[in-house]
mmCIF file of C-alpha atoms and ligand atoms in Angstrom:
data_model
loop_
_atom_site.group_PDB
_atom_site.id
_atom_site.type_symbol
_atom_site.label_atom_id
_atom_site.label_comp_id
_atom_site.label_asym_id
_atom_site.label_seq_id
_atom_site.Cartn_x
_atom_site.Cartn_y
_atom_site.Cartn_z
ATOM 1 C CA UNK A 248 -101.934 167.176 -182.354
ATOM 2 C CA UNK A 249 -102.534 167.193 -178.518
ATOM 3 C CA UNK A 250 -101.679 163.417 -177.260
ATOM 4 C CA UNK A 251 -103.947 162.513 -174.146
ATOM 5 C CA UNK A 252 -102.433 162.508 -170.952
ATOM 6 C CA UNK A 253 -101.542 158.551 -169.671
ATOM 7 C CA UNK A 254 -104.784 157.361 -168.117
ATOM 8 C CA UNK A 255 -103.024 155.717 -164.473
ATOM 9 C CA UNK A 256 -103.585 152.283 -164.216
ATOM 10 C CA UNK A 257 -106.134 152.550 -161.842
ATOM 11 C CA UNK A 258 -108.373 154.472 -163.328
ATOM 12 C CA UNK A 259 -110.191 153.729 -166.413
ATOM 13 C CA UNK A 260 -110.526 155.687 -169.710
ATOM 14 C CA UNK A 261 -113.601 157.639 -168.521
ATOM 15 C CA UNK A 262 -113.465 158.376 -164.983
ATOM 16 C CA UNK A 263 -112.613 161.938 -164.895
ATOM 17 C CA UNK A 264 -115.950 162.245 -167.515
ATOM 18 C CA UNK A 265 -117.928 160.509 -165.231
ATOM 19 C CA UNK A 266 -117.008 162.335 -162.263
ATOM 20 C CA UNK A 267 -118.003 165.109 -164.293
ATOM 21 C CA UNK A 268 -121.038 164.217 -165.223
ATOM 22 C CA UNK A 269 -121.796 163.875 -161.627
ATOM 23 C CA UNK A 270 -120.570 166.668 -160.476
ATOM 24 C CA UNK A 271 -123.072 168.290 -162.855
ATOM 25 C CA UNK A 272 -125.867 166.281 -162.006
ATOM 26 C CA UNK A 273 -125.208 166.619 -158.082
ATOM 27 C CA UNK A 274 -125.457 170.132 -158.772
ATOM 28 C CA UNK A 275 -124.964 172.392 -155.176
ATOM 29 C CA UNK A 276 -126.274 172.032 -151.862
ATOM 30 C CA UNK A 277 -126.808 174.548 -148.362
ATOM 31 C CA UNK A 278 -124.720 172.840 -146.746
ATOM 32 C CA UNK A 279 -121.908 172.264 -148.992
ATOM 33 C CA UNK A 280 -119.164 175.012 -148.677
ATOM 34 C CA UNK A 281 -117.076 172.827 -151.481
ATOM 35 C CA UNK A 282 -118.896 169.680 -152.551
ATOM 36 C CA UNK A 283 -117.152 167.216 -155.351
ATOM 37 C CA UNK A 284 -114.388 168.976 -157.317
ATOM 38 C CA UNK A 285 -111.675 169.309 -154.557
ATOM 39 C CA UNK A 286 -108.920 166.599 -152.432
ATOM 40 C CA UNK A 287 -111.914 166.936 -149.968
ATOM 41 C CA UNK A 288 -115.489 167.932 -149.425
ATOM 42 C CA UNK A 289 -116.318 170.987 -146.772
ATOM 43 C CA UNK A 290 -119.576 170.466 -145.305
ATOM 44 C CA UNK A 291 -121.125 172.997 -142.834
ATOM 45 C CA UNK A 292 -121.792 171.266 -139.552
ATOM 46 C CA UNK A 293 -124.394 172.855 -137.144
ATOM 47 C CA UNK A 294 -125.434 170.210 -135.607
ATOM 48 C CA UNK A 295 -125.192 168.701 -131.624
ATOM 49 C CA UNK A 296 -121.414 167.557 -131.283
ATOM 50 C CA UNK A 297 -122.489 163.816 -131.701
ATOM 51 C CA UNK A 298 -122.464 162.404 -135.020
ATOM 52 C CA UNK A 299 -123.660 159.017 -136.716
ATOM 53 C CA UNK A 300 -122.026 157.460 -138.923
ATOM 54 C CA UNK A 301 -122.799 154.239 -141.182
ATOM 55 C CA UNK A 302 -121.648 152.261 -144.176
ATOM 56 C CA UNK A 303 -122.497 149.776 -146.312
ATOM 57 C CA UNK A 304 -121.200 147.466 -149.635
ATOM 58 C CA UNK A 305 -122.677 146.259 -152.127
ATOM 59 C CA UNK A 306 -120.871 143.568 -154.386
ATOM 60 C CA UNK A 307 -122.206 142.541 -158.058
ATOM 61 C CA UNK A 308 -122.869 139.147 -157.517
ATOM 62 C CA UNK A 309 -123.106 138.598 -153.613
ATOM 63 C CA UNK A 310 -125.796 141.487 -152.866
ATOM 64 C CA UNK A 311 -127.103 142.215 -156.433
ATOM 65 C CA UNK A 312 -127.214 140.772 -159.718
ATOM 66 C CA UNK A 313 -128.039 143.359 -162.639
ATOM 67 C CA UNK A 314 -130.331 140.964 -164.510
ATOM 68 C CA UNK A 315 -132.424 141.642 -162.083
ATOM 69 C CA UNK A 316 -132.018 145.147 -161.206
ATOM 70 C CA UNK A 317 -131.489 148.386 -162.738
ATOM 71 C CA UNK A 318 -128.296 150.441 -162.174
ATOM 72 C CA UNK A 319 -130.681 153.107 -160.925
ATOM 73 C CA UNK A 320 -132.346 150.386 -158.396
ATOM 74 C CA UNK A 321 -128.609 149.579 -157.523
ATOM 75 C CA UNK A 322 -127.465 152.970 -156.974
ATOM 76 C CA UNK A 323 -130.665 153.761 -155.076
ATOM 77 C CA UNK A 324 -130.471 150.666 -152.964
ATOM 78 C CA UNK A 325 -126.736 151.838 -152.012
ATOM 79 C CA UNK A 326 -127.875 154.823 -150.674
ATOM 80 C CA UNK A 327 -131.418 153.829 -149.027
ATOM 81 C CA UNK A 328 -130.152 150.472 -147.086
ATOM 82 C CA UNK A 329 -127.621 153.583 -144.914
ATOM 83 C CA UNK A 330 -130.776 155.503 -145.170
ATOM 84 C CA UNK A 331 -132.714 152.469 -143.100
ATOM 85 C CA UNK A 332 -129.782 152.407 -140.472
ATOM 86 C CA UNK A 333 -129.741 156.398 -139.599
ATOM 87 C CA UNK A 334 -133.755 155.980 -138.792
ATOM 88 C CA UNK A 335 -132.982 153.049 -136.974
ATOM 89 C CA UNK A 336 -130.956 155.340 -134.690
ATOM 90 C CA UNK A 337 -133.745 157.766 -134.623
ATOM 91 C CA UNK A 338 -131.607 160.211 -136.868
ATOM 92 C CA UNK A 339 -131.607 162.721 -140.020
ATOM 93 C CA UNK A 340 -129.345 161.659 -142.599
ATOM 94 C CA UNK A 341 -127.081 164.719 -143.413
ATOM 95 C CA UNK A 342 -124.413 163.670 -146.329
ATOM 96 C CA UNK A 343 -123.424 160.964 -148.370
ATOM 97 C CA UNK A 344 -120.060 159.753 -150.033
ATOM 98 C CA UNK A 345 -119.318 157.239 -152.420
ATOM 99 C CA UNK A 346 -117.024 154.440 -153.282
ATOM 100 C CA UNK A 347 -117.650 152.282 -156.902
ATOM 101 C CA UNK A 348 -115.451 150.102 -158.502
ATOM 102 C CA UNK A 349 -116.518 149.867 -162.097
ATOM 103 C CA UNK A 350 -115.660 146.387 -164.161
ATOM 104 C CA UNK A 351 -112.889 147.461 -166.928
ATOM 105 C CA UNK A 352 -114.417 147.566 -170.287
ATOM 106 C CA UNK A 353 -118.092 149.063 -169.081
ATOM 107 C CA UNK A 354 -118.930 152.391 -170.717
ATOM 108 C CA UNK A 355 -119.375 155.355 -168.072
ATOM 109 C CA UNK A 356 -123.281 154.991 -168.307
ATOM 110 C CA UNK A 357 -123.050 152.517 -166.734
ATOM 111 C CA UNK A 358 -121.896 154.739 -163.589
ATOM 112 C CA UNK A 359 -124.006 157.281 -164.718
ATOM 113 C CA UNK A 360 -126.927 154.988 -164.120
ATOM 114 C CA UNK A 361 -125.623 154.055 -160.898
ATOM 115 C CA UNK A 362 -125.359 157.687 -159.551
ATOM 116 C CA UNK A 363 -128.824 158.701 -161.250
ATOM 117 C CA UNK A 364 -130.674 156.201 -158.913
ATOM 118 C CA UNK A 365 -128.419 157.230 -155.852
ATOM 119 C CA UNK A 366 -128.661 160.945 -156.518
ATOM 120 C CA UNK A 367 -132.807 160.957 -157.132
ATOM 121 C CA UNK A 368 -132.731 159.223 -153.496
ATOM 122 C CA UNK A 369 -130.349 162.321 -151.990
ATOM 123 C CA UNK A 370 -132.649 164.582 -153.508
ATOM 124 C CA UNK A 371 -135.551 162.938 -151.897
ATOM 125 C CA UNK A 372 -134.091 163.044 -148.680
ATOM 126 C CA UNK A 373 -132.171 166.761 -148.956
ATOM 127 C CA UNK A 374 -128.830 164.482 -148.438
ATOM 128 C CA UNK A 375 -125.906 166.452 -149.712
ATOM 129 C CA UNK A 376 -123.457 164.176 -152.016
ATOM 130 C CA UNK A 377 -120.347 165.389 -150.495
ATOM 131 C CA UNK A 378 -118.178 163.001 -152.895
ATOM 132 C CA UNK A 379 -116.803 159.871 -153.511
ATOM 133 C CA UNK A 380 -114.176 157.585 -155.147
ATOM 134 C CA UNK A 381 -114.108 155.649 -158.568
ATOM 135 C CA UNK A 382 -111.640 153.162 -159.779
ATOM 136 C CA UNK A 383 -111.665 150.400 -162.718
ATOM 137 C CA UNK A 384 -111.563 146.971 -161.396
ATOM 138 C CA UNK A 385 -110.733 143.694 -163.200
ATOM 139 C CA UNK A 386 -113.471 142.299 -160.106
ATOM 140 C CA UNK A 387 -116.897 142.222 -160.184
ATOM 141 C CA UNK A 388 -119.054 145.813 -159.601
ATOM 142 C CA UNK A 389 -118.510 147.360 -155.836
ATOM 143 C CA UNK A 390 -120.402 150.215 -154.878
ATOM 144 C CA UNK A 391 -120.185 151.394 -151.222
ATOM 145 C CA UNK A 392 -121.898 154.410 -149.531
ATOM 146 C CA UNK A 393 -121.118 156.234 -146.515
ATOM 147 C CA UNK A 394 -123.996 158.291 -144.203
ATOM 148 C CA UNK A 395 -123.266 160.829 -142.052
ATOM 149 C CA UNK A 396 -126.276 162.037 -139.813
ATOM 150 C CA UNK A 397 -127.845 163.752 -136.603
ATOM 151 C CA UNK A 398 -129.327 162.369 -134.053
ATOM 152 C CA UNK A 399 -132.847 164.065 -133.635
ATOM 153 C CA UNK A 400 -133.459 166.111 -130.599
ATOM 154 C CA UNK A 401 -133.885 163.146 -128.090
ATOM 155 C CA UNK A 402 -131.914 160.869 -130.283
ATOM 156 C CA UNK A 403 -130.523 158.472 -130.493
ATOM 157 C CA UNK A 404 -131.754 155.402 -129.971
ATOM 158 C CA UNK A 405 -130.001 152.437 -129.174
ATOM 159 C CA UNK A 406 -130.653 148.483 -130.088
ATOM 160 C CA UNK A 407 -130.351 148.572 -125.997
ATOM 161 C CA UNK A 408 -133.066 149.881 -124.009
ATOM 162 C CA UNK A 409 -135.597 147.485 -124.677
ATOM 163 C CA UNK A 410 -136.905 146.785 -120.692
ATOM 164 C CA UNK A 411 -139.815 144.659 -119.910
ATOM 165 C CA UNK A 412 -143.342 145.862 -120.078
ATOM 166 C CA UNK A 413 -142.909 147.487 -123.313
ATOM 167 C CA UNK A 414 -144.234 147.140 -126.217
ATOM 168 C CA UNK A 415 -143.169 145.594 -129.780
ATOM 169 C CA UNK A 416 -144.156 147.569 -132.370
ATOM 170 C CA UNK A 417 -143.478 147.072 -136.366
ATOM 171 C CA UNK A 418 -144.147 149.406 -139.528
ATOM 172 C CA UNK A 419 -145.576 148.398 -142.753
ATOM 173 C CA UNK A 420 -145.821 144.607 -143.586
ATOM 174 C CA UNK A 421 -143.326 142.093 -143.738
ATOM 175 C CA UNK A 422 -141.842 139.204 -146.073
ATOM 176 C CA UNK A 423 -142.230 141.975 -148.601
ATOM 177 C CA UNK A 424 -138.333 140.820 -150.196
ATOM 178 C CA UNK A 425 -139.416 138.254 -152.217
ATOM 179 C CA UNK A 426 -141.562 140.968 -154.006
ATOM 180 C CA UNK A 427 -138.596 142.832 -154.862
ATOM 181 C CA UNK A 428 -139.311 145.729 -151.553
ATOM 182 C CA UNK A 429 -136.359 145.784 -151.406
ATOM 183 C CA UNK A 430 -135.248 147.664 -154.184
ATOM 184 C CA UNK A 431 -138.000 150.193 -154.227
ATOM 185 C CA UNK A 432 -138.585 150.553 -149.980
ATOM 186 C CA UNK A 433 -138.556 154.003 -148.462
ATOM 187 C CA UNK A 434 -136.129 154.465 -145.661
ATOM 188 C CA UNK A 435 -138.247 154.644 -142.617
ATOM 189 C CA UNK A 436 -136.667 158.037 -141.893
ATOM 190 C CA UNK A 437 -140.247 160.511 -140.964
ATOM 191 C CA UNK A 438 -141.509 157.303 -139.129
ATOM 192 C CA UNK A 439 -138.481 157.095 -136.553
ATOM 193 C CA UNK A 440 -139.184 160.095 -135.723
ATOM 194 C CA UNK A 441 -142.910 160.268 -135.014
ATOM 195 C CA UNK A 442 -142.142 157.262 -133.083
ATOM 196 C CA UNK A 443 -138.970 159.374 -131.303
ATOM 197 C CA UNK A 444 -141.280 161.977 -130.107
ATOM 198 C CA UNK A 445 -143.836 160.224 -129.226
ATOM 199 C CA UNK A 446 -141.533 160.345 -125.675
ATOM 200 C CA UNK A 447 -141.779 156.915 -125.178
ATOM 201 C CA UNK A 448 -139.013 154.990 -127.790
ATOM 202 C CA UNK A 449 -136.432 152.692 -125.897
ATOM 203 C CA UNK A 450 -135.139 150.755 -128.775
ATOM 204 C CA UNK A 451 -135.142 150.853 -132.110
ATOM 205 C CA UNK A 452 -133.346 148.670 -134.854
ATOM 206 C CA UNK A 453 -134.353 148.524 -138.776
ATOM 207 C CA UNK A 454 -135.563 144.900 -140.082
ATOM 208 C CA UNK A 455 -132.416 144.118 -142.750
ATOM 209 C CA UNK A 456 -131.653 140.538 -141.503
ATOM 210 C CA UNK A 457 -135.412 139.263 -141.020
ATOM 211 C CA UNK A 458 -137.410 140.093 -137.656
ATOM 212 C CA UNK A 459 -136.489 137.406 -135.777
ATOM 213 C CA UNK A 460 -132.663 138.141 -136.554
ATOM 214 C CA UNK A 461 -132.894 141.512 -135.519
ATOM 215 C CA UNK A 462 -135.910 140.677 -132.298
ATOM 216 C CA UNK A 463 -132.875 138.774 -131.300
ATOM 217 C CA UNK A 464 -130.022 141.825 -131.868
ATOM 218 C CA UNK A 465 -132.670 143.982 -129.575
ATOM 219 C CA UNK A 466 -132.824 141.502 -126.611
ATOM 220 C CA UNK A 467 -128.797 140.417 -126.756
ATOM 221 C CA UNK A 468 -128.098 144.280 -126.469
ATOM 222 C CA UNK A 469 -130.813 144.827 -124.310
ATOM 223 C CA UNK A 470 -130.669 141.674 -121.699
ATOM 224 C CA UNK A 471 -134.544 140.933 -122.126
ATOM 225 C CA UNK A 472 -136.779 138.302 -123.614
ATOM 226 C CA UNK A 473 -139.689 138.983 -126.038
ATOM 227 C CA UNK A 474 -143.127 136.971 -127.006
ATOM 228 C CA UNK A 475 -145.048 137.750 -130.056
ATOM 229 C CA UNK A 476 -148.326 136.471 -131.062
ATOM 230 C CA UNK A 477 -148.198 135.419 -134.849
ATOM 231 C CA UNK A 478 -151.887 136.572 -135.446
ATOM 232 C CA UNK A 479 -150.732 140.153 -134.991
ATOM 233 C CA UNK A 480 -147.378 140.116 -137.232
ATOM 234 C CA UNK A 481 -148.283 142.373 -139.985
ATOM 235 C CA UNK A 482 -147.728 140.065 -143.434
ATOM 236 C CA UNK A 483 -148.024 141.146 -147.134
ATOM 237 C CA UNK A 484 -151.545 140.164 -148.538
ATOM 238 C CA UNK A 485 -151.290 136.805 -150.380
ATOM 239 C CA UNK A 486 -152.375 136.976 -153.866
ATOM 240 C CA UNK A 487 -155.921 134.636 -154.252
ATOM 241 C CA UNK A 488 -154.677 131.046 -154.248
ATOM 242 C CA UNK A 489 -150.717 131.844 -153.562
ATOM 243 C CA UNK A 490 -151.074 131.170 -149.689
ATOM 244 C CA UNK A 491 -147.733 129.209 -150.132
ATOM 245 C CA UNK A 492 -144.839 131.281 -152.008
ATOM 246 C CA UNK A 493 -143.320 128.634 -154.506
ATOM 247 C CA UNK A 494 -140.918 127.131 -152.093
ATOM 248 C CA UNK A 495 -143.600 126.309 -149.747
ATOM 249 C CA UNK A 496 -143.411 128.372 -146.883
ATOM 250 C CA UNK A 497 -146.367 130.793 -145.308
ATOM 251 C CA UNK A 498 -146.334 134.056 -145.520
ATOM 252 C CA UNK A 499 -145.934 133.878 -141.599
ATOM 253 C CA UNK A 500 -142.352 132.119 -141.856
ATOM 254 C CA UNK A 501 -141.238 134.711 -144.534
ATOM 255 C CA UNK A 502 -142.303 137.851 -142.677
ATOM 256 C CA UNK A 503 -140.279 135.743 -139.854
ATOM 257 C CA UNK A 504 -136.913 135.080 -141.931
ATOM 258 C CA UNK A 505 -136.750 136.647 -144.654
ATOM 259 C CA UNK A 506 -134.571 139.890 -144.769
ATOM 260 C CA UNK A 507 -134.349 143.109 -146.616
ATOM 261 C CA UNK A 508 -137.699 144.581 -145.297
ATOM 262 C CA UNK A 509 -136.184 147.355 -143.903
ATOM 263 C CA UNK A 510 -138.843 148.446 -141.810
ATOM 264 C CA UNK A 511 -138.708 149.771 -137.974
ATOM 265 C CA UNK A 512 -138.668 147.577 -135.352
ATOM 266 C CA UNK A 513 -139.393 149.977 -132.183
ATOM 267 C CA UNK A 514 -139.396 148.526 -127.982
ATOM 268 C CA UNK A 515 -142.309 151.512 -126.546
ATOM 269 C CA UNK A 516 -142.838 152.140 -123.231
ATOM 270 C CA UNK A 517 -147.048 150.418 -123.143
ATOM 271 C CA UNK A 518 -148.845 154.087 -122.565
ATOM 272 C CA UNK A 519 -146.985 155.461 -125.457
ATOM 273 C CA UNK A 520 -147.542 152.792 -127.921
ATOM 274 C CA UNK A 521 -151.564 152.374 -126.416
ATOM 275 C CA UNK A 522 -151.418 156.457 -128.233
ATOM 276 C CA UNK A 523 -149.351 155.426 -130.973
ATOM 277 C CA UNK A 524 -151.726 152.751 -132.130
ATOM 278 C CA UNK A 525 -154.736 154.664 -131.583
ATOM 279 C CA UNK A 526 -153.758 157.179 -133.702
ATOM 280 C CA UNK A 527 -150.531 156.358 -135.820
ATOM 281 C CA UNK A 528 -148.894 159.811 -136.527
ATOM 282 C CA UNK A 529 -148.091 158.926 -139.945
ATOM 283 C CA UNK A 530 -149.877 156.899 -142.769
ATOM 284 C CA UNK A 531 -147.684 154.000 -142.771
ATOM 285 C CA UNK A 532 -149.589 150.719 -141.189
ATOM 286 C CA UNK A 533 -148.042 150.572 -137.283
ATOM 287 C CA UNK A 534 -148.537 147.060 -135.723
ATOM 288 C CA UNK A 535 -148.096 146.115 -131.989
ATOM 289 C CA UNK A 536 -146.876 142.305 -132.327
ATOM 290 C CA UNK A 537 -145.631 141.661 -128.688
ATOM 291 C CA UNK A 538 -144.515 142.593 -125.722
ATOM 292 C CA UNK A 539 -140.471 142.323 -124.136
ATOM 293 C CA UNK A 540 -140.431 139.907 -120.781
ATOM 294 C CA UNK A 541 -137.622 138.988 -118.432
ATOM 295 C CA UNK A 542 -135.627 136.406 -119.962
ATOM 296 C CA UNK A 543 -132.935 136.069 -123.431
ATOM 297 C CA UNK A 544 -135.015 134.222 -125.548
ATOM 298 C CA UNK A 545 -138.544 134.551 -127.672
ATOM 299 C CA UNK A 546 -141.508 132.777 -127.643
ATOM 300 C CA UNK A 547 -144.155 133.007 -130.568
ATOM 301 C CA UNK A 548 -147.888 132.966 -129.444
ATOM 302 C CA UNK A 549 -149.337 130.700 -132.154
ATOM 303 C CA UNK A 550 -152.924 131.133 -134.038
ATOM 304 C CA UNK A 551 -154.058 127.657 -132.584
ATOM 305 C CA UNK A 552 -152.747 128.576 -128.988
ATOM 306 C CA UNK A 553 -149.517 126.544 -129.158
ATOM 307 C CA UNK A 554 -146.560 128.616 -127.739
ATOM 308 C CA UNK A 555 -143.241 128.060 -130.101
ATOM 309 C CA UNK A 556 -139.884 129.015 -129.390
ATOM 310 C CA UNK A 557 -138.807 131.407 -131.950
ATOM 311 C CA UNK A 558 -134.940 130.569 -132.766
ATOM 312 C CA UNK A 559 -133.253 133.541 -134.291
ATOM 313 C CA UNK A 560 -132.707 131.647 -137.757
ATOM 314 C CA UNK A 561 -134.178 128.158 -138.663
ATOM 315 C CA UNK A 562 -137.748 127.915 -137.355
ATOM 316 C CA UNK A 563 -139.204 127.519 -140.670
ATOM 317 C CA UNK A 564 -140.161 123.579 -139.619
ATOM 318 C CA UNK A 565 -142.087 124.809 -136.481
ATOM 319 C CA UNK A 566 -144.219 127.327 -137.894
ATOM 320 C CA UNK A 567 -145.175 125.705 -141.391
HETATM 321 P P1 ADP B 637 -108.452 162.290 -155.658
HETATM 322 O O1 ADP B 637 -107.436 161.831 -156.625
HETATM 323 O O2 ADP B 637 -108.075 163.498 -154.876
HETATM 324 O O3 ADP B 637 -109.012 161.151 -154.805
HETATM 325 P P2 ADP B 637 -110.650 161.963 -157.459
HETATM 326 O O4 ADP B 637 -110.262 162.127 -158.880
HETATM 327 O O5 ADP B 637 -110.794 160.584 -156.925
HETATM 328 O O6 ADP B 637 -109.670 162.823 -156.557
HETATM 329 O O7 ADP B 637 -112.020 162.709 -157.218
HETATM 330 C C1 ADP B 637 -112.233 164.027 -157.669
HETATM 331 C C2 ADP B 637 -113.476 164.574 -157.050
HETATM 332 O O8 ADP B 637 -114.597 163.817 -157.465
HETATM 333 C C3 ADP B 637 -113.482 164.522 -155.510
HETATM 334 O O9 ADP B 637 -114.145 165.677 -155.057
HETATM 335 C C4 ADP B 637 -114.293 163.299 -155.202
HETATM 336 O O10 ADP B 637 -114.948 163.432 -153.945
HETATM 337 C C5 ADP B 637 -115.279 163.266 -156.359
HETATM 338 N N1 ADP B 637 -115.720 161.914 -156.729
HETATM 339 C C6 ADP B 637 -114.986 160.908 -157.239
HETATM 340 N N2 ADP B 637 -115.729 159.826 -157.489
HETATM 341 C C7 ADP B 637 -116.989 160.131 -157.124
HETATM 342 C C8 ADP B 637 -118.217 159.424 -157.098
HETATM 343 N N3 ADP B 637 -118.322 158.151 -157.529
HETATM 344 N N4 ADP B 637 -119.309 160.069 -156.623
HETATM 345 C C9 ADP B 637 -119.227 161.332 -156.181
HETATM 346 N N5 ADP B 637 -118.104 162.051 -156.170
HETATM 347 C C10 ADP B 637 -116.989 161.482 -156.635
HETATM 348 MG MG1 MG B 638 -110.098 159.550 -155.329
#
């Protein structure tokens, strides 16, 4: 009889299966010279010397809740809200590592759920999944990613060179959360780059903490002011007769407030975006809302004429 080597107390019962299973599923990639298997991952690197870099967490219970998604949504979501941030920086997402803290006492499909939402993403997006990390907790689920990228030829581009005179441009619609976008959105990745080469891209954030959050993350970095006009803010159709979501509010204050849209928020120099609106390069709605002005604050350009100050959290009273 062969007695099982001690499982560490760190590690739970079927860790080294799961990794397995992932290391099957992940499979090879181009530019993986030793992918998961080893103390570390070798990745082939011939890109410009710069690099990006970004991360991001997701706890069970404080960013997700899986009554109401799928481990696959989860695991996708991991991977697509780093996605979000290398377009944002007008970049090409080259690999991915993971961190995940499984509950004791969950069954490895559990991570094998997790991984089959993340990895369909990679595979979407020709990301190599260079590794990871997983551990048993007694906490609640953690799953963290980490993106390493390029910056495009031209890239990147920074939350700071919004100047005045240029143009405020937005993809696809917003407010789109509530309508659970933001499990299923696709990272804005070909987009930030059609917008990169059209020459004329001075800033460029993606819309995770609502657009007037992140408006306001543009002009602090930038040292500018911005005014939008409402009528031009690209919202999500109301179904017949739901004008008001259940709490009350327009459509107008959630495309405002709410977050997880995670589309592009791009400052254009105006010739650039005049050609980028006349013919968007890609078949994702493009919406000029505004325009950046001298100043550090932003002013909303209501349907009835009134001008309203838009506060970076907490206008929902002015605009209702
Ligand atoms: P070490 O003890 O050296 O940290 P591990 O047992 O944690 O090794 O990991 C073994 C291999 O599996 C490594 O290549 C690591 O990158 C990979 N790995 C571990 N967990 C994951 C995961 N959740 N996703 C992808 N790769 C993983
Ligand atoms: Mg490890």
């Amino acid at each position: 009889m062969s007695a099982q080597p001690p499982v560490p107390p760190h590690r739970c019962g079927g860790e080294f299966a799961l990794i397995e299973w992932i290391r099957r599923r992940v499979g090879s990639h181009p530019r993986l010279e030793v992918g998961i298997g080893d103390d570390a991952a070798v990745l082939c690197w011939p890109e410009p010397e710069r690099m990006l870099v970004a991360v991001d967490m997701l706890v069970e219970g404080v960013h997700f809740d899986l009554q109401q998604a799928t481990p696959e949504q989860v695991g996708r979501k991991a991977l697509a809200v780093n996605l979000s941030d290398i377009a944002a920086m007008a970049g090409r997402p080259v690999a991915a590592v993971v961190s995940l803290a499984l509950p004791r006492g969950q069954d490895e499909e559990l991570g094998q759920r997790l991984h089959e939402g993340l990895v369909g993403l990679a595979e979407a997006t020709d990301v190599a999944l260079a590794g990871g990390d997983t551990t048993a907790t007694d906490g609640p689920l953690v799953l963290s990613v980490t993106v390493i990228g390029a910056p495009l030829p031209g890239g990147p581009v920074l939350r700071s060179g919004a100047r005045p005179g240029d143009r405020l441009l937005v993809t696809g619609c917003l407010g789109q959360s509530r309508h659970r976008h933001h499990l299923e959105f696709t990272p804005r990745l070909a987009e930030a780059g059609a917008l990169l080469d059209s020459g004329g891209l001075h800033a460029l954030i993606d819309i995770s903490d609502g657009l007037a959050a992140d408006l306001y993350h543009v002009l602090a970095e930038s040292g500018v002011g911005a005014r939008l006009r409402a009528e031009d803010i690209p919202l999500r159709e109301p179904e017949p007769g739901r004008e008001h979501s259940p709490d009350g509010r327009t459509a107008l204050a959630h495309a405002i407030s709410d977050g997880e849209d995670f589309e592009l928020l791009a400052a254009v120099e105006p010739g650039a975006a005049a050609e980028l609106i006349a013919a968007p390069p890609f078949a994702t709605p493009l919406a000029d809302i505004g325009e950046i002005v001298e100043g550090n604050s932003a002013e909303l350009l209501m349907p009835d004429g009134r001008i309203v100050p838009l506060p970076p959290l907490g206008y929902e009273h002015q605009l209702d």
